[in-house]
């Protein structure tokens, strides 16, 4: 009977909030050890997201913190408001605890730690939109217009809808029209802040997917000058002098900038290919009078397909209603009907777009992709097993299954078996030595725990120690078992200007109670800015089935690098007053303890929301992104729209804080694209969110 009572106490400890036995973990080291021996799980949290480490940090119990660390408790897990235990110790003035926690999580400040975490939300948190709280939208709740439609509204006439055509231009065949790299650019005075940020996003995609680079103008003869003029348009090829690329009103999207820059690099439209009639049908009787010339095709002496197949996904392909007399009757249809809703809907450069670009400019590799490993090959991308550890990571074929035990996919991963041996044994997997060009790095990968709750994955950075040897170590982060046994997404920023390796350090927690281990897959390392916030939504496939128009999911609370608090609202089937099947998303500021130290209104910062195409190869992803800049002069009900949330918004019982007005998009991604590409991986959706001051990441070359 006594044992049964003790077990009830342990269960109460596991699931209770403040004021219940969970608080006992901050009182005495011996009690902590006893409770853990009786089965208490240190990974569980209160409703506010507090762990035992938060409670010990709050009360200044250094001995308890040491004990919790020895028991492999998560020392750096943030609560619902983004506060890690070290921050709690700082608030309550416990300097010894702060110093100890700094040692446990070196080189990690509060804001940078938040960018590492993948936050999870479940279908039980679906909320219903009240009519008065729907928000303010930047779109009309339908697919945005294509370039021909945008330009038609200006009254200007362009060749093929968006080209300023000079006679005898032959940019695809004549090397004289190629650019020398990096390409100089100017931002004209007409370019607004959001457009500038979107252009920088497009530049980063060119650097990631090719060897094309851009640099600020320094007096060169040839350069691109970006302006906000009437419509979206460009010249084809390098004119050997300064030339304008217009990113006008309604053109401020990454894929449109890519489209116009590809013209400047020497490319025509996909439907202009010599062989296009084998793949699409032009309905000449549906074309607006006088616009048929926009559907001319060229012979092989004028353009080249660069030995690539016709590409329905190309960012250079126009949509089915381009130049159509009737916006419900197409002017172009595809010979393969499944692609009728694909042409003209590209979110990014396609795989074949990138292949052509790299062939034209003789690109051997990406400028910013340092390393990528999908583990499909037995050589595991040159990664190295450390000979001084206790075990090896194993190259393993795994099968992912959904909640109904249906097979989703099979692929190879690296696994560390934690079912045998002793607690504390390790397996270390190191990357090959890498040589950086930029300082900023972003390491992303998928991981899963299905062993003991005490298992741990530690990620290290090893750099040149000044003697040419890569052996100076720095801990980047520790990742702990979350109890879910599902794949998660890690997002780890770090800096290095010297040669380095990144290291995965698996740690066995309790082999006797392990039925699996630690698994990693699909590693990507880029020299790009990591997103500051990541929202992983599990079981999104099930959420789509159970949600209705107007239902939405509330994100965890995020903080940007300056300390501004914000939240997202994602509409799986679009807002209440909308048509069609697509995903919408909104952004809101929220109140926090940081508000008194921040600038208000929070203007001139760019919000970028991205639904991630989870293709294992980052260079083939076609993620859906939307951006806007907060206007410091924008007003709502006589108040600055982007002022503190407790001034402009209302108390939200879900968060127990004030949440400001919503601002965003009804239509970001149609459900057909969710399923056709890799937006859903193991049924999960990933959202990346940035709310930052715009800056030029700089050229690589």
XYZ file of C-alpha atoms in Angstrom:
701
model
C 0.000 0.000 0.000
C 2.863 2.349 0.822
C 4.439 1.674 -2.592
C 1.120 2.445 -4.294
C 0.828 5.771 -2.444
C 4.367 6.691 -3.426
C 3.619 5.954 -7.068
C 0.577 8.213 -6.958
C 2.827 10.954 -5.647
C 5.203 10.442 -8.538
C 2.340 10.645 -11.023
C 1.201 13.859 -9.402
C 4.709 15.186 -9.789
C 4.775 14.347 -13.496
C 1.589 16.117 -14.456
C 1.125 18.940 -11.973
C 1.517 22.679 -12.230
C 2.861 25.298 -9.784
C 1.691 24.765 -6.242
C 1.668 20.959 -6.606
C 4.394 18.318 -6.025
C 6.349 19.452 -9.121
C 7.568 22.382 -7.035
C 9.258 19.867 -4.722
C 11.963 19.479 -7.346
C 13.347 22.892 -6.423
C 13.732 22.099 -2.745
C 16.428 19.480 -2.111
C 18.841 17.380 -4.156
C 18.142 14.166 -2.233
C 14.403 14.533 -2.801
C 15.038 15.029 -6.512
C 17.118 11.848 -6.731
C 14.535 9.892 -4.748
C 11.681 11.048 -6.957
C 13.596 10.200 -10.125
C 14.441 6.764 -8.732
C 10.704 6.276 -8.129
C 9.946 7.079 -11.769
C 9.528 10.857 -11.959
C 10.175 12.076 -15.517
C 12.217 15.246 -15.729
C 11.174 16.058 -19.298
C 7.531 16.825 -18.487
C 6.282 20.393 -18.173
C 3.591 22.500 -16.554
C 0.886 24.172 -18.607
C 3.143 27.236 -18.824
C 5.992 25.086 -20.154
C 8.075 25.104 -16.966
C 10.442 22.214 -16.293
C 11.984 21.245 -12.930
C 15.029 23.281 -13.989
C 12.863 26.429 -14.237
C 11.643 25.930 -10.654
C 15.157 25.340 -9.321
C 16.409 28.441 -11.161
C 13.535 30.512 -9.760
C 14.375 29.601 -6.137
C 18.162 29.754 -6.541
C 18.788 26.085 -5.695
C 22.260 25.573 -7.183
C 22.611 22.097 -5.680
C 19.336 21.000 -7.249
C 20.464 22.380 -10.619
C 23.663 20.323 -10.394
C 21.642 17.230 -9.530
C 19.196 17.808 -12.372
C 22.104 18.179 -14.782
C 23.684 14.932 -13.563
C 20.327 13.234 -14.189
C 20.285 14.544 -17.793
C 17.375 16.937 -17.289
C 16.965 19.465 -20.147
C 18.870 22.505 -18.863
C 18.038 24.909 -21.684
C 14.414 24.208 -22.625
C 12.290 27.368 -23.112
C 8.860 27.766 -21.544
C 5.727 28.835 -23.448
C 6.960 32.444 -23.338
C 10.412 31.584 -24.656
C 12.239 31.952 -21.324
C 14.979 29.432 -20.589
C 15.960 28.602 -16.973
C 19.005 30.869 -17.151
C 16.706 33.820 -17.889
C 14.557 32.917 -14.860
C 17.667 32.846 -12.654
C 18.652 36.280 -14.004
C 15.215 37.721 -13.229
C 15.396 36.548 -9.601
C 19.026 37.617 -9.155
C 20.553 34.181 -8.500
C 24.026 34.892 -9.895
C 25.568 31.517 -9.012
C 22.744 29.730 -10.828
C 23.138 32.026 -13.835
C 26.853 31.247 -14.016
C 26.232 27.501 -13.735
C 23.564 27.548 -16.442
C 25.839 29.609 -18.698
C 28.411 26.833 -18.428
C 25.732 24.272 -19.287
C 24.644 26.251 -22.382
C 27.720 28.255 -23.528
C 27.531 30.986 -26.167
C 23.764 30.883 -26.141
C 21.738 33.963 -25.344
C 17.989 33.877 -24.905
C 17.057 35.141 -28.340
C 19.486 32.923 -30.235
C 18.345 29.857 -28.316
C 14.788 30.423 -29.362
C 15.798 30.070 -32.979
C 17.015 26.515 -32.353
C 13.764 25.123 -31.066
C 11.142 23.392 -33.153
C 7.861 24.079 -31.416
C 5.028 21.585 -31.690
C 1.277 22.088 -31.817
C -1.419 19.428 -31.941
C -4.826 19.184 -33.566
C -6.559 19.589 -30.186
C -5.593 23.258 -30.286
C -7.760 24.135 -33.294
C -9.598 27.395 -32.572
C -12.638 28.963 -34.191
C -12.476 32.521 -35.537
C -15.055 34.910 -34.162
C -16.340 37.214 -36.915
C -14.994 40.352 -35.220
C -11.461 38.972 -34.829
C -10.694 37.745 -38.338
C -8.024 40.366 -39.074
C -6.670 42.465 -41.928
C -5.690 40.810 -45.200
C -3.097 41.645 -47.838
C -4.790 39.591 -50.562
C -8.187 38.783 -52.047
C -8.261 35.140 -50.992
C -7.432 33.687 -54.392
C -4.300 32.961 -56.445
C -2.411 36.178 -57.006
C -2.296 37.541 -60.525
C 0.490 36.541 -62.852
C 2.933 38.936 -64.481
C 0.868 39.375 -67.713
C -2.221 40.341 -65.705
C -0.262 42.740 -63.483
C 1.338 44.403 -66.500
C -1.910 44.563 -68.488
C -3.371 46.771 -65.763
C -0.599 49.338 -66.367
C -1.676 49.904 -69.988
C 1.912 49.328 -71.161
C 2.776 46.818 -73.883
C 5.716 44.480 -73.460
C 7.105 41.664 -75.564
C 5.787 38.364 -74.158
C 4.187 40.314 -71.349
C 7.264 41.509 -69.445
C 10.286 41.850 -71.763
C 11.783 45.056 -73.124
C 12.933 43.658 -76.458
C 15.865 44.961 -78.465
C 16.371 43.831 -82.052
C 18.712 40.933 -82.771
C 18.912 39.876 -79.152
C 20.143 36.318 -78.847
C 21.046 36.027 -75.195
C 20.738 32.266 -74.958
C 23.085 31.604 -77.882
C 25.581 34.465 -77.659
C 28.114 34.468 -74.827
C 28.589 38.224 -75.272
C 25.321 38.727 -73.406
C 26.490 36.770 -70.343
C 27.297 38.543 -67.099
C 30.597 38.478 -65.267
C 30.155 37.519 -61.634
C 29.354 38.937 -59.184
C 26.703 41.100 -60.868
C 26.694 44.729 -59.655
C 23.319 46.134 -58.636
C 21.750 49.426 -57.562
C 18.583 49.936 -55.554
C 16.738 52.899 -57.050
C 15.120 55.517 -54.836
C 11.695 54.200 -55.888
C 12.317 50.782 -54.306
C 10.398 50.409 -51.044
C 11.665 48.616 -47.970
C 9.617 45.440 -48.471
C 10.624 45.179 -52.144
C 14.261 45.625 -51.166
C 13.980 42.783 -48.670
C 12.300 40.512 -51.226
C 15.070 41.249 -53.767
C 17.645 40.231 -51.146
C 15.674 37.005 -50.578
C 15.841 36.265 -54.311
C 19.594 36.986 -54.348
C 20.043 34.416 -51.570
C 18.129 31.814 -53.600
C 20.457 32.377 -56.570
C 23.472 31.970 -54.263
C 22.025 28.807 -52.729
C 21.006 27.125 -55.981
C 23.772 28.318 -58.322
C 27.028 30.264 -58.554
C 25.244 33.519 -59.461
C 26.236 36.285 -57.059
C 25.420 39.973 -56.672
C 27.325 42.909 -55.199
C 26.565 46.602 -54.617
C 27.439 48.816 -57.593
C 30.937 50.356 -57.480
C 31.185 52.178 -60.808
C 31.056 49.161 -63.140
C 29.932 49.582 -66.767
C 27.321 46.796 -66.582
C 24.881 46.620 -63.689
C 21.257 45.988 -62.762
C 19.219 48.904 -61.452
C 16.087 47.879 -59.571
C 13.212 50.365 -59.733
C 9.535 50.415 -58.864
C 8.044 51.431 -62.213
C 4.883 50.358 -64.046
C 4.699 46.591 -63.699
C 7.243 43.774 -63.565
C 9.667 43.687 -66.484
C 13.272 43.324 -67.609
C 15.601 43.245 -70.598
C 17.048 39.913 -71.769
C 20.775 39.434 -71.260
C 23.570 41.847 -70.369
C 23.258 45.108 -72.347
C 26.869 46.031 -71.487
C 25.553 49.118 -69.707
C 23.281 49.880 -66.793
C 19.836 48.311 -67.293
C 16.600 48.547 -65.353
C 14.673 45.703 -63.742
C 11.232 46.921 -62.699
C 9.641 45.419 -59.589
C 6.449 47.447 -59.550
C 3.324 47.360 -57.451
C 2.053 43.782 -56.833
C 5.375 42.360 -58.106
C 6.980 42.174 -54.645
C 7.328 38.399 -54.487
C 10.497 36.337 -54.454
C 9.496 34.219 -57.465
C 8.621 37.303 -59.571
C 12.016 38.854 -58.779
C 13.660 35.552 -59.766
C 11.658 35.558 -63.022
C 12.772 39.073 -64.005
C 16.395 38.487 -62.976
C 16.445 35.286 -65.054
C 15.427 37.406 -68.062
C 18.357 39.707 -67.317
C 20.611 36.652 -67.086
C 19.569 35.654 -70.619
C 16.453 33.468 -70.388
C 13.162 33.648 -72.276
C 9.828 32.128 -71.258
C 9.341 28.383 -71.105
C 6.360 28.422 -73.479
C 8.599 30.051 -76.148
C 10.618 26.851 -76.616
C 10.916 25.314 -80.059
C 9.224 22.100 -78.906
C 6.494 23.676 -76.791
C 3.629 22.330 -78.968
C 4.540 18.822 -77.827
C 3.698 19.805 -74.251
C 1.120 22.615 -74.267
C -1.743 23.706 -76.507
C -2.223 27.396 -77.309
C -5.899 28.304 -77.741
C -5.467 31.098 -80.272
C -9.161 31.993 -80.420
C -9.144 32.753 -76.674
C -6.252 35.232 -76.841
C -6.955 38.958 -76.574
C -6.910 40.627 -79.986
C -3.472 41.940 -80.827
C -1.710 39.839 -78.161
C -1.041 36.649 -80.141
C 2.616 37.650 -80.671
C 3.181 36.938 -76.970
C 2.851 33.235 -77.797
C 5.497 33.139 -80.518
C 7.933 30.274 -80.322
C 11.545 30.416 -81.490
C 13.647 28.060 -83.548
C 16.854 26.423 -82.413
C 19.044 29.103 -83.969
C 17.616 31.712 -81.586
C 17.214 29.952 -78.252
C 18.494 26.770 -76.660
C 16.856 24.410 -74.194
C 20.355 23.633 -72.854
C 19.564 19.917 -73.231
C 16.817 19.944 -70.615
C 13.206 18.699 -70.845
C 10.141 20.923 -70.982
C 9.366 22.199 -67.487
C 5.772 22.759 -66.366
C 7.070 23.888 -62.945
C 9.407 26.547 -64.327
C 9.287 29.976 -62.729
C 9.530 31.201 -66.360
C 6.248 29.556 -67.432
C 3.115 31.674 -67.693
C -0.202 30.561 -66.260
C -3.202 29.061 -68.067
C -5.125 32.364 -68.338
C -2.323 34.611 -69.611
C -3.664 37.099 -72.213
C -7.030 35.316 -72.213
C -10.202 37.150 -73.290
C -12.115 35.448 -70.495
C -10.509 34.840 -67.114
C -12.434 31.577 -66.764
C -11.312 30.119 -70.119
C -7.606 29.242 -70.489
C -5.340 30.396 -73.275
C -2.795 27.634 -72.516
C -3.480 24.055 -71.460
C -1.024 21.255 -70.788
C -0.919 18.003 -72.729
C -0.671 16.243 -69.362
C -3.866 17.523 -67.668
C -2.469 17.201 -64.142
C -0.184 20.169 -64.863
C -2.936 22.624 -65.836
C -2.985 23.937 -62.268
C 0.808 23.880 -62.006
C 1.938 26.154 -64.843
C 2.376 29.730 -63.730
C 2.047 28.852 -60.026
C 5.723 28.392 -59.192
C 6.834 29.509 -55.726
C 10.538 29.400 -56.590
C 12.996 28.377 -59.279
C 12.403 24.762 -60.247
C 14.961 21.981 -60.414
C 15.197 22.373 -64.210
C 15.394 26.196 -63.989
C 18.424 25.734 -61.748
C 19.936 23.089 -64.016
C 19.735 25.429 -67.032
C 21.115 28.369 -65.088
C 24.085 26.337 -63.882
C 24.778 25.063 -67.393
C 24.633 28.520 -68.946
C 26.995 30.029 -66.364
C 29.159 26.903 -65.910
C 28.412 26.656 -62.204
C 30.193 23.777 -60.497
C 28.539 24.242 -57.107
C 26.376 26.394 -54.890
C 27.878 29.485 -53.292
C 26.249 29.067 -49.884
C 25.524 25.333 -49.514
C 28.479 24.018 -47.516
C 27.261 20.511 -46.797
C 24.244 18.305 -47.339
C 23.696 14.651 -46.498
C 20.591 12.535 -47.075
C 22.432 9.342 -45.980
C 21.218 7.428 -49.041
C 24.783 6.365 -49.861
C 26.848 4.024 -47.702
C 29.752 6.498 -47.667
C 27.518 8.796 -45.521
C 28.801 11.934 -47.290
C 32.307 11.630 -45.907
C 31.215 11.862 -42.283
C 33.597 10.264 -39.789
C 32.994 7.915 -36.857
C 35.070 9.026 -33.867
C 37.377 6.191 -32.779
C 37.584 7.366 -29.152
C 33.895 6.910 -28.286
C 32.024 3.824 -27.067
C 29.928 2.950 -30.133
C 29.249 3.902 -33.752
C 26.284 5.491 -35.457
C 24.764 2.913 -37.832
C 23.599 3.457 -41.415
C 20.021 2.168 -41.100
C 17.028 1.674 -43.403
C 13.895 2.921 -41.633
C 10.175 3.012 -42.375
C 8.024 5.966 -41.336
C 4.368 5.270 -40.562
C 1.319 7.423 -39.888
C -1.077 7.127 -36.940
C -2.893 4.277 -38.704
C 0.373 2.352 -39.169
C 0.371 3.006 -42.917
C 3.818 3.183 -44.501
C 4.690 6.782 -45.421
C 8.243 6.415 -46.701
C 11.426 4.393 -46.450
C 14.845 5.963 -46.311
C 18.285 5.623 -44.804
C 19.184 7.445 -41.593
C 22.008 7.392 -39.067
C 21.022 5.689 -35.804
C 22.602 5.293 -32.371
C 21.265 2.229 -30.532
C 20.784 3.075 -26.833
C 19.308 -0.288 -25.748
C 22.631 -1.912 -24.798
C 25.676 -1.023 -22.753
C 25.917 1.448 -19.901
C 24.395 4.809 -19.109
C 26.681 7.618 -20.238
C 28.198 5.767 -23.195
C 28.563 7.860 -26.328
C 28.669 7.704 -30.118
C 30.234 10.581 -32.038
C 29.708 11.361 -35.728
C 31.763 14.183 -37.261
C 31.389 15.979 -40.563
C 34.292 16.286 -42.953
C 36.395 19.439 -42.575
C 34.556 22.393 -44.112
C 35.982 25.680 -45.392
C 33.712 28.725 -44.978
C 33.287 31.772 -47.184
C 30.878 33.630 -44.922
C 30.761 33.914 -41.137
C 27.057 33.126 -40.674
C 25.955 29.467 -40.722
C 22.672 27.589 -40.452
C 22.646 23.880 -39.584
C 19.319 22.113 -40.108
C 18.440 18.445 -39.767
C 15.719 16.031 -38.686
C 16.038 13.961 -35.523
C 13.991 11.409 -33.602
C 14.212 9.816 -30.155
C 12.576 6.430 -29.558
C 14.781 5.084 -26.776
C 15.096 6.093 -23.135
C 13.653 9.442 -21.956
C 17.151 10.179 -20.643
C 18.852 9.887 -24.040
C 20.460 13.087 -25.295
C 21.798 14.469 -28.579
C 24.491 17.131 -28.249
C 25.682 19.170 -31.242
C 29.228 20.540 -31.148
C 31.356 22.799 -33.321
C 35.069 21.990 -33.720
C 37.215 24.766 -35.201
C 40.842 25.455 -36.034
C 42.744 25.907 -32.775
C 45.260 28.252 -34.389
C 47.752 25.535 -35.286
C 45.885 24.232 -38.322
C 44.245 21.412 -36.348
C 40.455 21.273 -36.085
C 40.077 20.415 -32.408
C 38.827 23.499 -30.537
C 35.345 22.486 -29.339
C 32.263 24.566 -28.575
C 28.876 23.188 -27.589
C 26.090 24.477 -29.831
C 23.066 22.873 -28.194
C 21.665 19.861 -26.356
C 18.488 18.156 -27.549
C 16.501 15.920 -25.225
C 13.882 13.221 -25.687
C 10.440 14.873 -25.879
C 8.516 11.655 -25.257
C 6.771 11.713 -28.652
C 8.943 9.327 -30.725
C 8.345 11.424 -33.852
C 10.646 13.206 -36.273
C 11.481 16.790 -35.311
C 13.232 19.601 -37.162
C 16.354 21.253 -35.718
C 17.500 24.735 -36.725
C 20.871 25.789 -35.274
C 22.638 29.087 -36.084
C 26.349 29.562 -35.464
C 29.328 31.521 -36.782
C 32.754 30.441 -37.971
C 35.355 32.120 -40.169
C 37.903 29.288 -39.894
C 37.772 25.697 -41.098
C 35.574 23.517 -38.920
C 33.568 20.349 -38.389
C 30.101 19.964 -36.891
C 29.651 17.011 -34.559
C 26.711 14.851 -33.428
C 27.283 13.431 -29.950
C 24.778 10.765 -28.882
C 24.539 10.014 -25.162
C 22.903 6.908 -23.682
C 20.574 7.762 -20.832
C 19.151 4.498 -19.479
C 19.778 1.420 -21.667
C 17.646 -0.855 -19.471
C 14.571 1.243 -20.275
C 15.380 1.949 -23.918
C 13.598 0.298 -26.819
C 15.326 2.224 -29.599
C 17.761 5.087 -29.789
C 18.584 8.399 -31.475
C 18.205 8.981 -35.227
C 19.288 11.831 -37.540
C 18.547 12.474 -41.224
C 18.580 15.051 -44.049
C 21.364 17.338 -42.828
C 21.801 20.708 -44.511
C 24.456 23.302 -43.686
C 24.254 26.679 -45.424
C 26.053 29.985 -45.059
C 22.768 31.833 -44.752
C 20.778 33.414 -41.956
C 18.803 30.863 -39.955
C 15.117 31.663 -39.506
C 14.586 33.120 -36.045
C 11.464 31.046 -35.353
C 10.371 27.559 -36.394
C 6.882 26.134 -35.932
C 6.505 22.419 -36.581
C 2.875 21.324 -36.779
C 2.482 17.609 -36.292
C -0.233 15.493 -37.878
C -1.242 18.301 -40.232
C -2.785 15.749 -42.566
C -5.259 14.865 -39.800
C -5.816 18.538 -38.982
C -6.862 19.196 -42.591
C -9.476 16.456 -42.335
C -10.934 17.675 -39.040
C -10.910 21.458 -39.567
C -13.417 23.769 -41.270
C -13.303 27.198 -42.890
C -12.314 29.778 -40.299
C -10.671 27.288 -37.934
C -7.122 28.235 -37.076
C -4.089 27.053 -35.146
C -2.283 29.343 -32.716
C 1.488 29.172 -32.742
C 3.667 29.204 -29.648
C 4.958 32.606 -28.590
C 8.020 33.659 -30.575
C 10.588 36.417 -30.054
C 12.703 38.054 -32.728
C 16.383 38.896 -32.256
C 15.497 42.267 -30.685
C 13.041 40.798 -28.182
C 9.708 41.643 -29.867
C 7.020 39.090 -29.063
C 4.841 37.739 -31.885
C 2.472 34.889 -32.681
C 1.065 33.345 -35.854
C -2.403 32.111 -36.768
C -2.563 29.429 -39.442
C -5.842 28.674 -41.238
C -5.695 25.079 -42.572
C -8.713 25.701 -44.847
C -8.552 29.465 -45.139
C -10.375 32.169 -43.141
C -14.141 32.041 -42.671
C -15.108 34.382 -45.532
C -13.071 32.755 -48.285
C -13.445 30.284 -51.118
C -11.330 27.349 -52.231
C -9.010 24.936 -50.454
C -5.823 26.657 -49.416
C -3.741 27.574 -46.381
C -3.789 31.130 -45.000
C -1.631 32.700 -42.308
C -1.629 35.826 -40.117
C 0.948 37.654 -37.977
C 0.335 39.491 -34.682
C 2.491 41.270 -32.144
C 2.005 40.278 -28.509
C 2.801 41.768 -25.120
C 5.844 40.672 -23.121
C 8.141 41.723 -20.314
C 10.457 43.234 -22.959
C 7.999 45.911 -24.125
C 9.310 48.680 -21.892
C 12.775 48.480 -23.427
C 11.715 48.320 -27.087
C 10.993 50.919 -29.777
C 7.295 51.569 -30.498
C 5.607 51.417 -32.879
C 7.569 48.427 -34.164
C 7.862 49.777 -37.696
C 10.191 49.193 -40.646
C 10.743 45.510 -39.901
C 10.061 42.800 -42.441
C 7.786 39.880 -41.638
C 8.540 36.817 -43.762
C 6.438 33.678 -43.362
C 7.487 30.529 -45.207
C 5.737 27.186 -45.589
C 8.664 24.828 -46.147
C 8.883 22.462 -49.085
C 10.618 19.619 -47.226
C 12.368 18.112 -50.233
C 15.511 16.472 -48.795
C 17.630 18.411 -51.323
C 17.491 22.057 -50.257
C 18.440 23.249 -53.764
C 15.254 21.658 -55.155
C 12.841 23.115 -52.626
C 10.079 25.407 -53.842
C 8.883 26.814 -50.525
C 5.992 29.281 -50.362
C 6.974 32.656 -48.860
C 5.166 35.923 -48.226
C 6.593 39.178 -46.855
C 5.459 42.605 -45.713
C 7.052 45.476 -43.809
C 5.427 46.999 -40.734
C 4.526 50.628 -41.447
C 5.190 52.921 -38.454
C 2.571 55.372 -39.785
C -0.198 52.797 -40.256
C -3.139 53.404 -37.899
C -6.099 51.427 -36.613
C -8.915 53.007 -34.582
C -6.783 56.127 -34.260
C -3.799 54.240 -32.814
C -0.524 53.122 -34.425
C -1.246 49.653 -35.806
C 2.146 48.283 -34.716
C 2.103 49.735 -31.205
C 2.245 47.579 -28.073
C -0.303 44.770 -28.112
C -1.819 45.877 -24.801
C -2.710 49.173 -26.544
C -3.895 47.920 -29.944
C -5.065 44.395 -29.139
C -6.999 42.394 -26.584
C -6.308 39.812 -23.893
C -6.095 36.320 -25.369
C -6.970 33.574 -22.849
C -5.071 31.009 -24.906
C -1.786 32.801 -24.189
C -2.836 34.782 -21.102
C -1.289 37.901 -22.673
C -2.450 40.660 -25.023
C -2.337 39.900 -28.751
C -2.421 42.678 -31.349
C -4.335 42.934 -34.607
C -3.801 40.192 -37.189
C -2.191 41.044 -40.511
C -1.518 38.567 -43.306
C -2.808 36.457 -46.175
C -5.932 34.459 -46.874
C -4.176 32.555 -49.660
C -0.599 31.304 -49.425
C -0.638 27.716 -50.647
C -3.367 25.590 -52.291
C -3.985 22.139 -50.848
C -3.132 20.603 -54.219
C 0.450 21.886 -53.847
C 0.656 20.657 -50.250
C 0.157 17.143 -51.532
C 1.938 17.354 -54.892
C 5.262 18.547 -53.524
C 6.968 17.820 -50.189
C 5.258 20.347 -47.927
C 4.026 17.471 -45.755
C 6.731 15.141 -44.445
C 5.509 12.292 -42.247
C 2.243 14.236 -42.134
C 3.944 17.278 -40.553
C 4.097 20.902 -41.717
C 6.944 23.334 -40.986
C 6.558 27.125 -40.854
C 9.547 29.490 -40.729
C 8.988 33.008 -39.415
C 11.243 36.065 -39.420
C 10.484 39.529 -38.049
C 13.702 41.450 -38.548
C 15.312 44.657 -39.774
C 16.263 44.205 -43.437
C 19.943 43.896 -44.271
C 21.972 42.858 -47.299
C 23.637 39.524 -46.446
C 26.473 40.469 -48.793
C 28.172 38.834 -51.753
C 30.166 35.618 -51.503
C 32.561 35.991 -54.446
